[in-house]
Every structure is written in structure tokens, then in C-alpha cells.
């Protein structure tokens, strides 16, 4: 039953996005347009990143960890942050509170990421007769990515949209944002440089995403207190 | 004004959206190539199918080619008394299972019963030791591992005989032992011992061979190649010179047509013929040493099918040519080590001419240290079975004999180059000795040196038998399956044989005939087996359950944290309250 398996992995990869949208007040305020705009911005960002990667990166024969290449990839990864900045600040959104804006943007961002990176391998691979754990792990990775995207969007909105922040919290906000932004580089270092197996890497991603989500939630709540 | 500006704004927003939408397709494709990491954890194995043929309309061999079933490794489910063979109540239902059976430790009686009772299996896969693989020519004619190989060889010969003469209503394939498939077999055996045969609900391995329905091969061709070396005609002599024919059939038949390389039957005969042609072409190139006999070399096809090709070849002869044939020597299986060879004749041994020929051969044999015996088998014109090639000559009243290491006449489709007949059973030295025997006795007859102690093809002369020539042709033939219906008219082997005879003889003719309608063959002789490791349906259902509960928990968690517990309860309370309202 291989279409069955594809269906299972698909609901694991894309289900949480739909659940998040319908469970939180996002659905009540009809923020779908924001999410779609964020998804489009993600696409454009992906094109720009790809062009930069093609231009600046050397194709290495071996699969080993090259610090300079990884540094370059991390720098190009900051284009992601720029894209998120654009999505949060420059796009015209309907009148929705900041609270919901970052959630919608993060959701759209994560959904586009999942679709681009995971849909095609899933369609081609999970429908085959051969069974592997690969696609279930990929789905878990998509879940972790969703949480990370929303945390990054939260921190981003704190950095760029909120004007009055407690002075002490500002450096914490920036470091957390930095950590979340460099997560892709960290995971690729773990996989290539330290040689971790895929399940271990996915476990690490899930753990850190939950931790960062908690931290950014606390920061967000802390920044909200002075104004309310 | 406000509406037009908003229209312009929306148009301005729409344009980049449409642009990116068209770019999206490109992006998706490029990103997929960059991000996708498709893994293929599938094992692919070359497999060779059992032959499928009809003999006078009666079907034989495996009648199906495509395979798509789970794998198991034993005929009985464990825990039952395996001693009670054939007890259908104890045997598991295997109609949707492929049995993978290694040759080592194969229980032939069980298989014989299973096939004899025409029970339905999903399929059979026999694993042969890699020594039987024609592509595995590491040691040529090696004697190490002989005892074990001898036992396997006997079992293989028995199995082949059983399968060729049975009508098997499911696909049967042969494969060679290899690390991948050995690991799969070990896994399958382990799960079988644990008591869980693989089915759709318990997972395991799935064997898939994608093959279309086997089709009949219409008008299979037999190609006979002949080479003619004319003798020296004396001036003023208008009579036809006598001819001596040297014949060998080059095609094979076995349980797996893609593996029938027939090194001994009859690769050894073909190689001997080529070497004899080479030696006599050296002799005949110089008019001073050209004999007063024409030499006719014939490589015939259709050997396993009552020497049908030889029959057609002889019937295509000019009457004068046929009458001029003094005698014909047919070569059949002269490559295995051993000092005993047989000359098979159909004319009674008391016949003067037969006596003369046999004495000529045995005197040379004595010098070479070989022991040659004479065997007489009467031919029965009404019996269509032709066991030896010389019988086709005898039926046209041409004196002929077959030189062979086989002492008994083979049955139909026996000793025709099966699975166990590969490079390892042929001994170069035996072929060299046989070549010397035939060439020397021919030369003594041609040049009238009978009884004299003259060695025409002495070692260290320019007429010495060339072992490397023999070795290279044996190697080539041992890599080339040669079942006649699957050889096209322009097959590379036929072209190579024709070219070789052209090098050695003056005139070469190729004759294409159609195999008699008695035999019908079907194609699809090999394929690729894909082995998939599949998960059971229960696993998928379990996963669905887990994921469903995960999503529900996630939903409840998010509702509680963002909207409050009351909202969650109200979601579940709404339908009943509505019903209360309407009622």
C-alpha cells in the first residue's frame, strides 16, 4: 500500500500547517492573503539564493565539510532573513494585529518551504514499493521547520515592527534571531562535519525548535507587557 | 480617482504575481533538482527465465514471465512434519508466493512432486553458485572445488532434465549467488523460521520482474555455414575428386536459453573444426602439399532438434557432390578430460570401409595415448529421432561417423549444452588431443600414409596444433549463448564463424533455413528482478492512527493556548446544541 504511505507522509508534512491555521485565531481573522503573500516572497527569496549559490559556490567533489563553503552558504542564508524582513514590513497587510501578522507570515513561509523542498521527493519516492523511514523523518523535519519559521517571524517582528522594547532584552532578541537564522548551517554541519545520521539530526531539530519557540514566546510576552 | 489609483495598484501587484507564477514552474524544477535527494534502496538482479517451447503442440517449460509476489524460502510452513511430503493440508498456500531456492541443499524429490502434481506457485527462483555463471571465467578448467562442484553439477543436471520436460504453469527463473541476493535470502529464511510467511499484511520482500507476455518466435532460422577447400586435380583428369566432410553443430539448448553456452556440447566440436580447417588450409595453400581430396567443413545448426539443420543442408546438396563424399566425420563433445573416445557408426562394423576408417583412427589414437572404441547403432528410418549427426548422412547413404566422448546416444534435448556445461568442464588439452587425432588420421588417409609412422602435425612444427587459438575460441564460445531460435540471421557469432571459415577455406556459403514446425519457441529469456522491502498494511494503518491522534492533539493544544479551553469545548458541543434547537 504505497499511495497509503504517501498519504500518511503528506499529512505529516503538510497537516500541521493546516491545523495551525484553523486552530488559532488566524482563521477567524481571515489572514490567508498574508500567508500567500509570504509564500510568494519565499519563492522569490529562493530564486535569489539559488542564483547566489550558483555564482559564488564551488561544486565540491567530496561530501565533506568545508568551512569556507559553509560560511558562504550561511551568509547566503541571511538572504532568507532579508526576505522575511521584506514580508513583514514592506508588504501591505490588512488590518491585523502584530500578534497575528507574524504568525501568518511564518506559516506562509514554512508552507512554501515544505512544498518546495519536500513535495517532489515525497511524490516520487514515497509511492514506490520500497519502504524507508526517510519520508517520515522528512515530515518531522517539516514540523520542526514550521516552529522555527514562526519563531523567526516572531523575533523578526519584535526587531523591526515593535518600537518600544525594553533595553535589556534587545541583545537577547538579536542573538536568538541569529541562532534561528543560522539553523540550516548548523544542521548541515552536524550532518556533514560530525556525520550524524538523519534521525539524530531530525531529533536535534525538533528539540531546538521547541526550545527556540519557547524562548521567543517568552520574549514576545515580555515585550508586550509594557505596552499593554 | 481613488478607484483608478487602487485599480492601478492592484494591477501593479498582479503583474509581478503573474510573472512570479510563471517563474514558479522554473523555480520549482530547479529547486527540486537542487533539493531533491531521491534514494533507491532497491536491489536489482539479473535473472534468466526457464525455456518455454511447444513440441508438436504440447506445451513445455515455464508458461509465464512476469512476476509480482512476496518471497518465501520453503515449501512448507515451519512446525509441520516435513517428512510427509506432498501432504497438501500441511503445505502453506503458496499460490501468491515466490519461492527462492538455492541449489545447495535442494530437495529434488519435493520439487518433482510439486511440479508433478501441477500445484500452483507464485514463482520459483533458483539460486545457482556463481561458478556456473558464463561471465565468471576466473579459473579456466580449474580443479579446485571440484567435489562440491560435482555434487551441484549432478543436482543441476537432474533439475534441468525435470524442468525441461515439465509443463510449469508459473514463472521459473535462475539467478546467480551474489552478496545482495544472499542477504535477502538469509532475511527471508529468518522470517520463515520465525513462523511468519510474508504476505500483504506482514511485510517482507516483494519480487517483481516486469516482463510482457511471452510471444511465439515466428519462423526461427537455422543458419548453416560451410567452407570448401578444393583438392588438387591432376591435369587431364575430368572426374570429380572425392570429398571428405568434417561437420560439427554449433547451437545449444538448455533450461535457460540465455545461459546455454554449451562449452563442451558442442563448443569443443566447433573449436576443433576451426583448428582442423586452419591446419589444412596451411597444407592446401601450397599446391605441392595439396591433397587429392576436397575438404568440406560444415558448421550446422539445429543440432538439438534431431539435427534438422544438417538434414536441410544435406538435402540442398547437388546430387554429384553428395555422391562424391567419401566419408564424413562429425564432432560432438570432445572437450572433457578423459582418455576414452568413441566412434559411433550406423553401418555395421563388419563393413570394409568402416573397418578401414576405424583402424586409421585407432592407430593414431594409440600413438597419442588415447583409447578409442567403436559403437554401432542401427538407424530406424521410421523413427524421427536422430541421436547422432552422422545418422543424417547415413539416411542419405553417405558413410559417416561421429567422434564423441559420450558413449550412449543422448535422448531428445539431452547433452545439448545446459546450465552445467560451461567453461570449467572443458579441458583445452583434451581438445588439442582430439584435434590431433582427427587431423592426423585425415592426413594419413588423404596422403596415403596409412600404416606409416609419419607425424604430419608434429609439435614444434609450423603445422602444430595451436593451443592459444583453441583457448581463445573456447573462451568466446563459452560466453555466447547459442540457442538457434534466438540467433538472428546476422547474429555477431554467425558473422564471426563465417569470417573465420573464410580465412581458412576457399569458398564459404551460408544457408538460412526455417526450423521445422515440430518445435515452437517463445521469447523473453532474461529480465531484471527488482527486490523491494515492503512494509505491511498494518504498519500503514498504525501510522495513520498515530498521525491522526498527533494532529488532533496539536489542534487541541493550539486552540487551548490561543483561544482558551472554553473554545475547545464549544467546538465539540456545537452540533448537539443545534440539534436540541431544531427539536
PDB file of C-alpha atoms in Angstrom, chain B residues 226 311-318 322 511 513:
ATOM      1  CA  UNK B 226      30.063 -24.353 -44.954  1.00  0.00           C
ATOM      2  CA  UNK B 311      19.177 -32.615 -42.813  1.00  0.00           C
ATOM      3  CA  UNK B 312      18.314 -29.445 -44.700  1.00  0.00           C
ATOM      4  CA  UNK B 313      21.953 -28.818 -45.523  1.00  0.00           C
ATOM      5  CA  UNK B 314      22.411 -32.264 -46.998  1.00  0.00           C
ATOM      6  CA  UNK B 315      19.232 -32.029 -48.967  1.00  0.00           C
ATOM      7  CA  UNK B 316      20.421 -28.792 -50.521  1.00  0.00           C
ATOM      8  CA  UNK B 317      23.456 -30.530 -51.966  1.00  0.00           C
ATOM      9  CA  UNK B 318      23.961 -31.194 -55.598  1.00  0.00           C
ATOM     10  CA  UNK B 322      26.639 -35.856 -52.323  1.00  0.00           C
ATOM     11  CA  UNK B 511      22.441 -21.178 -45.834  1.00  0.00           C
ATOM     12  CA  UNK B 513      16.582 -22.385 -43.269  1.00  0.00           C
TER      13      UNK B 513
END
